[in-house]
XYZ file of C-alpha atoms in Angstrom:
769
model
C -22.225 19.366 -13.480
C -22.944 15.821 -14.616
C -24.647 13.814 -11.856
C -24.302 10.507 -13.769
C -23.720 8.233 -10.791
C -25.923 7.330 -7.861
C -25.220 8.791 -4.440
C -23.885 6.086 -2.145
C -21.574 6.593 0.793
C -19.235 3.689 -0.061
C -19.828 3.058 -3.765
C -19.813 4.684 -7.178
C -22.718 3.214 -9.144
C -23.545 3.654 -12.823
C -27.032 2.498 -13.839
C -27.451 2.129 -17.583
C -24.780 2.319 -20.250
C -24.077 5.564 -22.097
C -21.424 4.986 -24.803
C -20.803 8.742 -25.106
C -19.666 8.847 -21.469
C -17.781 5.574 -21.458
C -14.314 7.147 -21.420
C -15.273 9.257 -18.430
C -16.557 6.181 -16.613
C -13.375 4.313 -17.476
C -11.533 7.002 -15.504
C -13.928 7.203 -12.571
C -14.074 3.420 -12.077
C -10.283 2.894 -12.327
C -8.602 0.589 -9.834
C -5.012 0.479 -8.582
C -2.746 -0.446 -5.690
C 0.028 2.151 -5.708
C 2.232 0.048 -7.989
C -0.059 -0.513 -10.946
C -3.432 0.653 -12.125
C -6.112 -0.205 -14.611
C -8.754 1.919 -16.285
C -12.255 0.468 -16.163
C -12.029 -1.068 -19.626
C -14.212 -4.083 -20.314
C -12.705 -7.556 -20.158
C -14.603 -8.593 -23.276
C -14.011 -6.921 -26.624
C -15.444 -3.437 -27.057
C -15.381 -1.688 -30.437
C -16.845 1.571 -29.151
C -15.046 4.670 -27.901
C -12.561 3.617 -25.249
C -9.144 4.590 -23.884
C -7.515 1.302 -22.995
C -5.068 1.854 -20.183
C -2.993 -0.367 -17.922
C -0.092 1.355 -16.156
C 2.840 0.254 -14.012
C 4.562 2.608 -11.597
C 8.081 3.657 -12.508
C 7.989 2.193 -16.029
C 8.366 5.065 -18.463
C 9.590 6.058 -21.894
C 11.385 9.270 -22.977
C 9.031 10.254 -25.776
C 10.845 12.731 -28.029
C 9.728 16.319 -27.480
C 7.458 17.788 -30.096
C 7.531 21.581 -30.340
C 7.049 24.148 -33.078
C 10.598 25.407 -32.722
C 13.467 24.693 -30.386
C 14.746 26.937 -27.598
C 17.963 26.521 -25.652
C 17.241 24.707 -22.420
C 14.303 22.706 -23.755
C 14.283 19.103 -22.527
C 14.737 16.582 -25.292
C 11.937 14.301 -24.151
C 8.662 14.132 -22.264
C 8.635 11.142 -19.915
C 5.517 8.995 -20.113
C 4.308 6.189 -17.893
C 3.361 3.728 -20.583
C 0.201 1.983 -21.484
C 1.337 -1.557 -20.783
C 0.153 -4.926 -22.103
C -3.515 -5.684 -21.564
C -3.820 -8.376 -18.878
C -7.592 -8.176 -18.287
C -8.706 -9.439 -21.711
C -11.297 -12.232 -21.960
C -12.938 -12.454 -25.377
C -16.369 -14.099 -25.326
C -18.444 -15.414 -28.215
C -21.825 -17.126 -28.379
C -22.520 -19.278 -31.417
C -19.526 -17.616 -33.110
C -20.826 -14.078 -32.532
C -18.474 -11.835 -30.535
C -19.831 -10.330 -27.351
C -19.393 -6.571 -27.859
C -21.526 -4.005 -26.049
C -21.150 -1.613 -28.973
C -22.995 -4.143 -31.207
C -25.652 -5.546 -28.883
C -29.017 -4.389 -27.623
C -28.305 -3.565 -24.000
C -31.180 -4.674 -21.787
C -29.621 -3.652 -18.470
C -26.236 -2.425 -17.245
C -24.775 -1.672 -13.827
C -21.164 -0.799 -13.032
C -20.072 -0.519 -9.401
C -16.872 0.612 -7.693
C -16.842 -0.610 -4.100
C -14.458 1.771 -2.366
C -14.566 0.014 0.987
C -13.358 -3.251 -0.552
C -11.441 -2.014 -3.584
C -13.374 -3.946 -6.229
C -14.858 -3.131 -9.621
C -17.905 -5.080 -10.788
C -20.363 -5.067 -13.669
C -23.686 -6.772 -14.158
C -25.315 -6.511 -17.562
C -27.764 -8.222 -19.850
C -27.708 -7.936 -23.637
C -29.502 -9.338 -26.646
C -27.096 -10.232 -29.420
C -27.756 -9.926 -33.117
C -28.210 -13.693 -33.335
C -31.133 -13.313 -30.933
C -29.478 -14.889 -27.900
C -29.804 -13.152 -24.548
C -26.652 -13.112 -22.408
C -26.247 -12.175 -18.739
C -22.759 -11.290 -17.478
C -21.490 -10.669 -13.953
C -17.847 -9.633 -13.429
C -15.665 -8.637 -10.478
C -12.018 -7.666 -10.544
C -9.343 -6.129 -8.330
C -5.645 -5.385 -8.252
C -4.378 -6.599 -4.934
C -3.485 -4.144 -2.200
C -2.107 -7.124 -0.271
C 0.319 -8.211 -3.020
C 1.043 -5.393 -5.427
C 2.056 -7.754 -8.259
C -1.304 -9.551 -8.511
C -4.638 -8.973 -10.198
C -7.675 -11.248 -10.408
C -10.940 -11.428 -12.335
C -14.144 -13.391 -11.867
C -16.123 -13.419 -15.109
C -19.502 -15.223 -15.161
C -21.835 -15.785 -18.110
C -25.376 -17.160 -18.165
C -27.704 -17.780 -21.093
C -31.139 -17.450 -19.479
C -33.366 -18.506 -22.380
C -31.572 -21.053 -24.552
C -28.405 -23.083 -24.836
C -25.624 -22.187 -27.254
C -21.956 -22.738 -27.997
C -20.040 -20.565 -25.540
C -16.380 -19.687 -26.137
C -13.866 -17.913 -23.885
C -10.429 -16.581 -24.796
C -8.429 -15.225 -21.826
C -5.288 -13.536 -23.157
C -2.425 -11.101 -22.638
C -1.908 -8.587 -25.429
C 1.180 -6.428 -25.763
C 0.071 -4.731 -28.969
C -0.742 -1.514 -27.158
C -0.119 2.162 -27.871
C -0.225 5.451 -26.043
C -2.718 7.880 -27.539
C -0.491 10.742 -26.418
C 2.638 9.449 -28.169
C 4.239 12.479 -29.831
C 5.357 10.611 -32.954
C 3.202 7.477 -32.833
C 6.074 5.295 -31.639
C 5.613 1.764 -30.358
C 7.168 1.722 -26.900
C 7.435 -2.045 -26.206
C 9.512 -4.898 -27.620
C 8.745 -8.518 -26.960
C 11.410 -10.382 -24.964
C 9.718 -13.722 -24.340
C 6.413 -15.466 -24.893
C 4.998 -18.884 -24.068
C 1.748 -20.769 -23.544
C 0.880 -24.181 -22.232
C -2.308 -25.846 -21.045
C -2.427 -23.746 -17.887
C -0.299 -20.656 -18.273
C 0.346 -17.774 -20.616
C 3.466 -15.619 -20.376
C 4.427 -12.429 -22.158
C 7.633 -10.597 -21.284
C 8.073 -7.151 -22.807
C 10.853 -4.565 -22.616
C 10.586 -0.839 -23.185
C 12.628 0.689 -25.959
C 15.408 3.085 -24.897
C 14.827 2.751 -21.127
C 15.027 -1.095 -21.100
C 12.491 -1.709 -18.362
C 11.266 -5.292 -18.483
C 7.808 -6.408 -17.361
C 6.543 -9.973 -17.215
C 2.821 -10.701 -17.507
C 1.840 -14.224 -16.509
C -1.731 -15.460 -16.374
C -3.707 -18.597 -15.899
C -7.342 -19.445 -15.467
C -9.824 -21.847 -13.950
C -13.221 -22.633 -15.451
C -16.361 -23.515 -13.483
C -19.905 -24.624 -14.296
C -21.932 -23.346 -11.376
C -19.594 -24.298 -8.501
C -17.902 -27.281 -10.138
C -14.547 -26.893 -11.871
C -14.438 -28.074 -15.484
C -11.139 -29.166 -16.970
C -10.783 -27.904 -20.525
C -8.402 -28.666 -23.374
C -7.735 -25.191 -24.710
C -6.452 -24.075 -28.046
C -3.131 -22.314 -27.438
C -2.563 -18.888 -29.001
C 0.921 -17.518 -29.446
C 1.825 -14.731 -31.817
C 3.861 -11.564 -31.606
C 3.151 -9.815 -28.290
C 0.111 -12.011 -27.698
C -0.366 -15.138 -25.595
C -3.577 -16.825 -24.530
C -5.956 -19.760 -24.592
C -9.408 -20.380 -25.961
C -11.914 -23.069 -25.079
C -15.583 -23.636 -25.671
C -18.471 -25.518 -24.173
C -22.023 -26.337 -25.114
C -23.699 -24.073 -22.600
C -27.067 -25.014 -21.146
C -29.801 -22.457 -20.505
C -29.909 -21.108 -16.967
C -26.463 -22.442 -15.991
C -23.715 -20.058 -14.867
C -20.261 -20.481 -16.402
C -17.352 -18.687 -14.722
C -13.801 -17.989 -15.748
C -11.386 -17.051 -12.961
C -8.407 -15.269 -14.420
C -5.273 -14.575 -12.399
C -2.432 -12.321 -13.459
C 1.032 -11.708 -12.041
C 2.721 -8.521 -13.247
C 6.401 -8.253 -12.305
C 8.745 -5.441 -13.288
C 12.511 -5.329 -13.479
C 12.390 -2.535 -10.890
C 11.754 -5.243 -8.289
C 12.883 -8.496 -9.923
C 15.973 -9.815 -11.737
C 15.513 -9.635 -15.500
C 17.010 -13.073 -16.158
C 14.410 -14.736 -13.907
C 11.465 -12.427 -14.296
C 9.332 -14.666 -16.541
C 9.910 -17.695 -14.320
C 9.102 -15.724 -11.177
C 5.901 -14.369 -12.721
C 4.774 -17.865 -13.673
C 5.423 -19.181 -10.170
C 3.577 -16.261 -8.599
C 0.497 -16.653 -10.773
C 0.397 -20.385 -10.062
C 0.532 -19.691 -6.329
C -2.253 -17.153 -6.703
C -4.379 -19.636 -8.618
C -3.858 -22.300 -5.962
C -5.128 -19.884 -3.304
C -8.178 -19.068 -5.364
C -10.130 -15.906 -6.027
C -11.923 -15.729 -2.674
C -8.790 -16.061 -0.559
C -6.975 -13.414 -2.593
C -10.005 -11.147 -2.355
C -10.216 -11.568 1.437
C -6.556 -10.538 1.831
C -7.160 -7.562 -0.467
C -10.233 -6.490 1.525
C -8.308 -6.757 4.789
C -5.553 -4.526 3.404
C -8.132 -1.927 2.392
C -9.783 -2.108 5.806
C -6.461 -1.198 7.434
C -6.228 1.845 5.175
C -9.743 2.946 6.043
C -9.190 2.372 9.761
C -6.454 5.016 9.694
C -7.728 7.488 7.105
C -11.516 7.431 6.769
C -13.471 10.651 7.058
C -17.066 10.178 8.216
C -19.709 12.800 7.372
C -23.237 12.459 8.755
C -26.206 14.116 7.077
C -24.726 14.753 3.619
C -24.344 11.591 1.492
C -23.011 13.470 -1.568
C -20.237 15.043 0.495
C -19.502 11.679 2.113
C -19.254 9.903 -1.220
C -16.985 12.650 -2.534
C -14.366 12.512 0.211
C -14.220 8.712 0.264
C -13.752 8.638 -3.497
C -10.876 11.070 -3.143
C -9.176 9.130 -0.332
C -9.690 5.867 -2.220
C -8.051 7.157 -5.377
C -5.117 8.647 -3.445
C -4.275 5.279 -1.926
C -4.789 3.541 -5.255
C -2.132 5.868 -6.658
C 0.502 5.931 -3.920
C 1.076 3.836 -0.800
C 4.513 5.149 0.145
C 6.415 1.891 0.500
C 8.837 2.612 -2.366
C 10.890 5.817 -2.212
C 11.587 5.583 -5.950
C 7.942 6.323 -6.710
C 5.928 9.518 -6.609
C 2.491 10.805 -7.546
C 1.313 11.760 -11.015
C -1.567 14.250 -11.357
C -3.640 11.578 -13.149
C -2.270 8.616 -11.213
C -3.018 5.407 -13.107
C -6.258 6.684 -14.628
C -5.193 8.261 -17.917
C -2.316 9.423 -20.096
C -2.479 13.208 -19.644
C 0.573 14.647 -17.893
C 2.459 11.443 -18.637
C 2.140 10.018 -15.129
C 5.014 12.278 -14.085
C 5.632 14.209 -10.869
C 4.665 17.883 -10.578
C 4.818 20.454 -7.758
C 1.352 19.158 -6.870
C 2.972 16.437 -4.761
C 4.603 18.754 -2.236
C 1.949 21.485 -2.259
C -1.152 19.270 -2.090
C -0.555 15.531 -1.734
C 2.290 15.593 0.787
C 0.188 16.821 3.761
C -2.361 14.029 3.228
C 0.261 11.291 3.517
C 2.061 13.200 6.286
C -1.045 13.170 8.472
C -2.646 9.824 7.563
C 0.267 7.414 7.163
C 3.239 6.089 9.029
C 6.226 8.428 9.262
C 8.225 6.654 6.544
C 5.619 7.427 3.847
C 6.061 11.212 3.953
C 9.797 10.753 4.471
C 9.962 8.701 1.273
C 8.307 11.534 -0.657
C 11.011 13.901 0.594
C 13.760 11.386 -0.130
C 12.493 11.155 -3.711
C 13.418 14.818 -4.139
C 16.673 14.478 -2.217
C 17.774 11.643 -4.505
C 17.138 13.976 -7.451
C 19.086 16.922 -6.046
C 22.021 16.301 -8.376
C 19.690 16.358 -11.370
C 18.042 19.540 -10.063
C 21.474 21.181 -9.971
C 22.110 19.974 -13.538
C 18.725 21.376 -14.593
C 19.711 24.766 -13.193
C 23.121 24.625 -14.879
C 21.438 24.105 -18.259
C 19.674 27.433 -17.726
C 22.847 29.263 -16.726
C 22.869 28.958 -12.924
C 25.958 27.847 -10.991
C 27.550 27.260 -7.586
C 25.235 24.382 -6.679
C 21.977 26.235 -7.340
C 19.109 23.801 -7.850
C 15.987 24.160 -9.965
C 13.751 21.170 -9.494
C 11.859 20.144 -12.628
C 8.280 21.099 -13.229
C 7.699 17.619 -14.647
C 9.855 14.586 -14.023
C 10.167 10.894 -13.371
C 13.920 10.502 -12.900
C 14.881 14.033 -11.800
C 15.412 15.516 -15.280
C 13.101 18.226 -16.513
C 10.860 16.836 -19.251
C 8.249 19.572 -19.716
C 8.426 21.417 -23.023
C 6.158 24.459 -22.765
C 8.478 27.442 -22.290
C 6.164 29.371 -19.971
C 6.178 26.361 -17.625
C 9.649 24.882 -18.099
C 11.548 28.144 -17.744
C 9.167 30.353 -15.778
C 7.046 28.401 -13.291
C 9.896 28.397 -10.817
C 7.722 28.618 -7.706
C 7.861 24.811 -7.715
C 11.171 25.123 -5.863
C 9.366 26.781 -2.971
C 6.848 23.960 -2.598
C 9.703 21.525 -2.002
C 11.180 23.776 0.673
C 7.761 24.121 2.294
C 7.312 20.336 2.380
C 10.548 20.013 4.363
C 9.277 22.617 6.827
C 5.875 20.920 7.031
C 7.427 17.520 7.702
C 9.654 18.736 10.534
C 6.838 20.747 12.151
C 4.517 17.713 12.154
C 6.997 14.982 13.049
C 9.816 16.621 14.983
C 12.207 14.482 12.906
C 15.184 16.846 13.036
C 17.466 14.080 11.750
C 15.936 14.532 8.283
C 16.977 18.176 8.281
C 20.480 17.290 9.430
C 21.013 14.402 7.004
C 19.149 15.563 3.903
C 16.882 18.577 4.192
C 19.407 21.341 4.819
C 21.402 20.362 1.747
C 18.276 20.754 -0.373
C 17.350 24.070 1.244
C 20.796 25.575 0.617
C 20.653 24.540 -3.050
C 17.192 26.118 -3.390
C 18.299 29.355 -1.721
C 21.343 29.494 -3.980
C 18.936 29.386 -6.908
C 16.815 32.250 -5.585
C 19.937 34.308 -4.908
C 20.848 34.084 -8.592
C 17.292 34.402 -9.941
C 16.689 37.852 -8.440
C 18.217 41.059 -9.774
C 18.438 44.556 -8.319
C 16.135 47.176 -9.851
C 17.637 50.665 -9.814
C 14.271 52.446 -10.278
C 12.676 50.479 -7.419
C 15.817 50.222 -5.264
C 14.605 46.688 -4.566
C 15.371 43.166 -5.693
C 12.907 41.851 -8.254
C 12.072 38.519 -9.924
C 11.260 38.966 -13.595
C 9.761 36.774 -16.293
C 7.843 34.173 -14.319
C 4.593 32.241 -14.372
C 2.912 31.996 -10.998
C 0.388 29.355 -9.936
C -2.130 31.181 -12.159
C -1.074 29.704 -15.490
C -3.420 32.112 -17.313
C -0.654 34.705 -16.776
C 2.735 34.055 -18.422
C 6.025 35.951 -18.407
C 5.015 38.391 -15.682
C 7.212 40.417 -13.348
C 7.137 40.124 -9.588
C 4.424 37.553 -9.118
C 3.585 38.080 -5.440
C 3.431 34.393 -4.606
C 6.735 33.576 -6.331
C 8.479 36.465 -4.578
C 6.944 35.469 -1.248
C 7.997 31.842 -1.392
C 11.501 32.802 -2.565
C 11.761 35.237 0.376
C 10.478 32.589 2.796
C 12.822 29.862 1.489
C 15.918 31.995 2.077
C 14.629 33.012 5.522
C 13.839 29.414 6.513
C 17.161 28.123 5.186
C 18.982 30.679 7.327
C 17.079 29.528 10.426
C 17.776 25.857 9.652
C 21.494 26.504 9.253
C 21.573 27.835 12.792
C 19.577 24.874 14.113
C 21.727 22.200 12.452
C 24.972 23.985 13.284
C 23.953 23.930 16.950
C 22.414 20.435 17.160
C 24.739 18.502 14.828
C 27.980 20.466 14.350
C 29.916 17.537 12.873
C 27.243 16.904 10.230
C 27.073 20.602 9.464
C 30.848 20.850 9.045
C 30.829 17.875 6.675
C 28.023 19.432 4.598
C 29.770 22.799 4.385
C 32.913 21.173 3.057
C 31.107 18.860 0.662
C 29.022 21.547 -1.044
C 31.586 24.342 -0.604
C 29.193 26.508 1.348
C 30.559 29.916 2.383
C 28.285 30.574 5.328
C 29.289 34.166 5.998
C 29.064 35.432 2.435
C 26.050 33.438 1.272
C 23.873 34.140 4.319
C 24.744 37.822 4.072
C 23.596 37.818 0.422
C 20.344 36.071 1.339
C 19.648 38.548 4.138
C 20.268 41.457 1.799
C 17.587 40.070 -0.532
C 15.234 39.204 2.336
C 15.389 42.780 3.571
C 14.946 44.367 0.148
C 12.742 42.114 -2.014
C 9.929 43.876 -3.856
C 6.279 42.848 -3.356
C 3.597 44.394 -5.594
C 0.817 46.021 -3.578
C -2.231 48.192 -4.248
C -2.670 50.859 -1.585
C -6.179 51.895 -2.649
C -7.598 48.376 -2.248
C -5.082 47.397 0.449
C -4.351 44.079 -1.276
C -1.323 42.233 -2.551
C -1.133 42.386 -6.343
C -0.894 39.075 -8.139
C 1.857 40.631 -10.238
C 2.937 43.999 -11.545
C 0.400 45.395 -14.002
C -2.470 43.132 -12.934
C -4.747 46.131 -12.440
C -4.024 47.312 -16.008
C -6.370 44.560 -17.147
C -10.086 45.173 -17.590
C -11.420 44.216 -14.171
C -14.373 41.852 -14.365
C -15.738 39.071 -12.219
C -16.541 35.533 -13.286
C -20.274 36.219 -13.439
C -19.546 38.384 -16.501
C -18.623 35.251 -18.487
C -21.435 33.668 -20.466
C -22.262 30.197 -19.120
C -21.886 28.661 -22.575
C -18.290 29.944 -22.666
C -17.258 28.059 -19.540
C -14.733 26.618 -19.050
C -12.912 29.420 -20.869
C -9.887 27.202 -21.570
C -12.126 25.174 -23.885
C -13.826 28.143 -25.576
C -11.514 31.171 -25.615
C -8.323 31.778 -27.538
C -5.136 31.811 -25.496
C -4.638 35.460 -26.466
C -8.010 36.374 -24.986
C -7.297 34.445 -21.784
C -3.898 36.088 -21.304
C -5.364 39.572 -21.702
C -8.218 38.920 -19.293
C -8.122 39.381 -15.520
C -9.462 35.872 -14.956
C -7.444 33.573 -12.733
C -7.076 29.835 -13.280
C -6.335 28.911 -9.671
C -5.294 30.257 -6.278
C -2.210 32.438 -6.672
C -2.035 35.187 -4.043
C -4.348 32.980 -1.996
C -1.900 30.081 -2.343
C 0.664 32.231 -0.536
C -1.823 33.269 2.132
C -2.661 29.590 2.620
C 0.980 28.695 3.246
C 1.890 31.776 5.274
C -1.425 32.878 6.760
C 0.046 33.119 10.253
C 1.910 36.237 9.129
C -1.309 38.129 8.290
C -4.382 39.160 10.228
C -7.826 37.913 9.294
C -8.888 41.223 7.748
C -5.929 41.164 5.341
C -6.830 37.648 4.238
C -10.500 38.646 3.831
C -9.672 41.632 1.631
C -7.523 39.546 -0.675
C -10.079 36.719 -0.750
C -12.904 39.111 -1.599
C -10.922 40.601 -4.469
C -9.454 37.477 -6.044
C -12.068 34.745 -5.578
C -14.718 36.469 -7.772
C -12.079 36.692 -10.528
C -11.079 33.023 -10.263
C -12.610 30.560 -12.738
C -11.290 27.502 -10.823
C -10.319 25.785 -14.064
C -7.409 24.125 -12.339
C -8.450 21.205 -10.197
C -6.050 22.530 -7.548
C -7.996 25.770 -7.048
C -11.277 25.128 -5.190
C -9.651 23.385 -2.226
C -7.345 26.304 -1.412
C -10.170 28.812 -1.677
C -12.355 26.530 0.461
C -9.703 26.416 3.188
C -9.271 30.192 3.085
C -13.031 30.714 3.218
C -13.122 28.566 6.357
C -10.261 30.526 7.887
C -12.209 33.748 7.406
C -15.442 32.293 8.817
C -17.298 32.023 5.491
C -18.635 28.548 6.015
C -21.234 28.657 3.205
C -18.607 29.624 0.624
C -16.199 27.052 2.046
C -18.880 24.365 1.710
C -19.740 25.381 -1.870
C -16.082 25.120 -2.878
C -15.622 21.898 -0.908
C -18.356 20.215 -2.946
C -16.727 21.474 -6.129
C -13.400 19.851 -5.252
C -14.861 16.727 -3.627
C -17.094 15.917 -6.587
C -14.917 17.414 -9.333
C -14.426 14.074 -11.091
C -17.563 12.209 -10.040
C -19.674 15.030 -11.493
C -17.171 15.920 -14.263
C -17.381 19.600 -13.346
C -14.521 20.659 -15.636
C -15.728 18.383 -18.462
C -12.389 16.595 -18.817
C -12.571 13.460 -16.682
C -12.371 11.320 -19.819
C -8.633 12.180 -19.779
C -8.202 10.771 -16.273
C -8.869 11.763 -12.680
C -7.341 14.698 -10.790
C -5.423 12.727 -8.193
C -3.327 15.447 -6.587
C -6.278 17.799 -6.197
C -8.033 15.003 -4.311
C -5.571 15.584 -1.492
C -6.787 19.183 -1.512
C -10.284 17.857 -0.845
C -8.986 16.155 2.290
C -7.270 19.408 3.293
C -10.561 21.301 2.800
C -12.020 19.320 5.670
C -9.022 18.869 7.961
C -7.300 22.254 7.546
C -10.423 24.076 6.383
C -13.540 23.127 8.353
C -11.605 21.671 11.309
C -9.026 24.465 11.190
C -6.128 22.134 11.945
C -2.718 23.797 12.145
C 0.660 22.930 13.548
C 2.410 25.999 14.962
C 5.791 25.823 16.633
C 5.382 22.052 16.645
C 2.089 22.209 18.579
C -1.297 20.970 17.332
C -4.266 23.353 17.069
C -7.772 23.014 15.685
C -10.423 25.719 15.346
C -13.485 23.851 14.091
C -16.454 24.886 11.985
C -19.201 22.655 10.637
C -21.282 23.150 7.469
C -24.999 23.630 8.014
C -25.802 20.478 6.003
C -23.695 18.242 8.239
C -24.746 16.691 11.520
C -21.159 15.762 12.379
C -17.863 14.786 10.822
C -14.832 12.898 12.041
C -11.356 12.190 10.752
C -8.125 10.491 11.758
C -4.754 12.200 11.849
C -1.230 11.342 12.875
C 0.772 13.881 14.834
C 4.253 13.032 16.128
C 3.431 9.428 15.238
C 0.367 9.510 17.495
C -3.001 8.557 16.032
C -5.942 10.796 16.949
C -9.607 10.577 16.071
C -11.300 13.979 15.970
C -15.105 14.254 15.847
C -16.973 17.553 15.476
C -20.687 18.286 15.713
C -22.758 21.452 16.145
C -21.815 21.958 19.808
C -18.613 20.134 20.631
C -15.389 18.572 19.446
C -14.280 15.172 20.683
C -10.632 14.107 20.539
C -9.740 10.465 21.135
C -6.103 9.518 21.648
C -5.610 6.112 20.027
C -1.879 6.026 20.727
C 0.315 4.877 23.575
C 1.428 8.226 24.961
C -0.016 11.543 26.066
C -0.825 14.183 23.433
C -1.371 17.917 23.859
C -3.946 19.665 21.646
C -5.490 23.142 21.565
C -9.126 23.307 20.417
C -10.663 26.730 19.933
C -8.209 28.274 22.363
C -8.589 25.611 25.058
C -5.547 23.397 25.589
C -5.696 19.920 27.091
C -3.335 16.999 27.548
C -4.991 13.727 26.539
C -3.594 10.537 28.039
C -3.139 7.383 25.996
C -6.475 5.745 25.223
C -8.496 8.647 26.640
C -11.029 11.033 25.113
C -11.516 14.729 25.816
C -14.433 17.000 24.906
C -14.310 20.680 23.913
C -17.171 23.161 23.489
C -17.256 24.989 20.153
């Protein structure tokens, strides 16, 4: 654990500058608005260790796959959300010496992320090599009110003596991705211009031909009075900017306000994009920094009003959950069904910014229960729009008859992951998509989605499972061979329990949904049957044959489900047998050693018990938890939240709390020692689930809402907001009671700890716990 930042319930605060941890801080202090994001790079030049990153949603490049040798079915590229032109740059020099924190004596340094308001600020004081002391105060944000705008306030003061002070605000398109497989340059310049007020750089991606326009302008103030400058114009390949200088007086504050408009061809016509960006940045400048900031703050307040979780008595836990919620909304807001959620969001290059199964398994419930109905629906529609590609992906691997295999990694629906044990074997991702459809309909009652879109997806998924199983003569059962389950420290295994379970469940659920749609919307069902050539009688009979005869590995002596066949052949050890200096094992052990060990990367059997816990009694869940959790190293960010929820469900509140803190503060405390690569955005939704589905015990069963609350010893109370059937509820839990406030316009029924009450609009009910 690395407790580098101060505990504050609404802020992340870094006191003092540690160059060795700068990349990690660049991740932690990232800002975004769901459409673009920016690592916490400095505005001024920095020659130290830094990962410069500015990212725009939906703008990607098909970086050619790099593998040791080729296998049939490999995707030809790995899609990457690109590091885009640097719009935050403001070079500063004093008496011709460049301000650079890697080359100054740092007298003081404070970096602050204000999560309530969505702003990043720095205050620092340095002594330069020329002996001049400089004080700098900066604030910046990317607007949640207008997703194409960013703004910076950059103030400089020379406290001891006057000097010649120079500023150069610029846009620089000479950027690279560190993770480029072959060191390619991904951007071409399309247009560039500067004049006395504006700078414009229009760039286009190679191959994919996305165009992005970056327009900026600035205003310059001495104290509170605007100073009109005559700048030197800079215009060279992929670079546009201005520079100006002033004879600065001691003790006087000089401020540059920089405004940027960032427009992509996803939302704007290419032939007008530069002009539109220039107009937008001029309008932003005329409003001024404070007005833009007020609108941005108001937009964030609306988010917090509907999604905040309040924890009393435990500031570290409070800071953790707010950081997680904040980063989730910085990554995805749900107003564009073409977009999805990358595991690192806009905070780093690892995983390419692409979509994984994490969205449906972890992030989807957060947006389902905190946002308007259309947000979760858009996440489902993203997958529906890619159904054709999922069928093509399956065809490449030899499947037919409309079977769909959704990609493990994608941006446009094509598989672009090139590790064989993931690309070909981690097929449980299909089940997460089916489960998200189920989850959505249970929570919303929106049966029209099932009729218009969902059933078509479910049939394609079940067709895949029908072809992926084979009948084992020795077992007289259907089996699923050669897979990787959620535990990626086990590859090419047979009969992974979780994979078999979610395949079984998908075919069962699809069969139920066929009956429901056939009854409720017969005309739609008839049209679907004809369009996808669905033979109801034959195909359902085949699914039922598999459902009734699918093999599940089980150990009778321990009375537990086996993660996969042969798991008990491994030397059985628990995590406390691993030397502390060898943790995490993925950074210290060979892959051969990991594969031969019994150690588990993340919830696997427990992932299935999380999804389908209603099918098993508490004692069954406890036995499996007690066996698998001590063998789990939690080296996937997705792991602690699931185990925390399952600990809560079995009444182990201390263990649930321990694992909650691990997931809530995973990135703030850099527990897995990898935050320099970017944050773990999708696991942050698991943190939210640890409270709502874990401690509060929230479930929806048969389209009814239940909670069964617990409270950690360290907490005085906690409260959260959820949406159910488009009704907004505030639920507060303390040591003795639960309070449910209905903030919506119609009556809601809820069951708390076995007691059911109907709560009228605007009313509050209390329950003993």
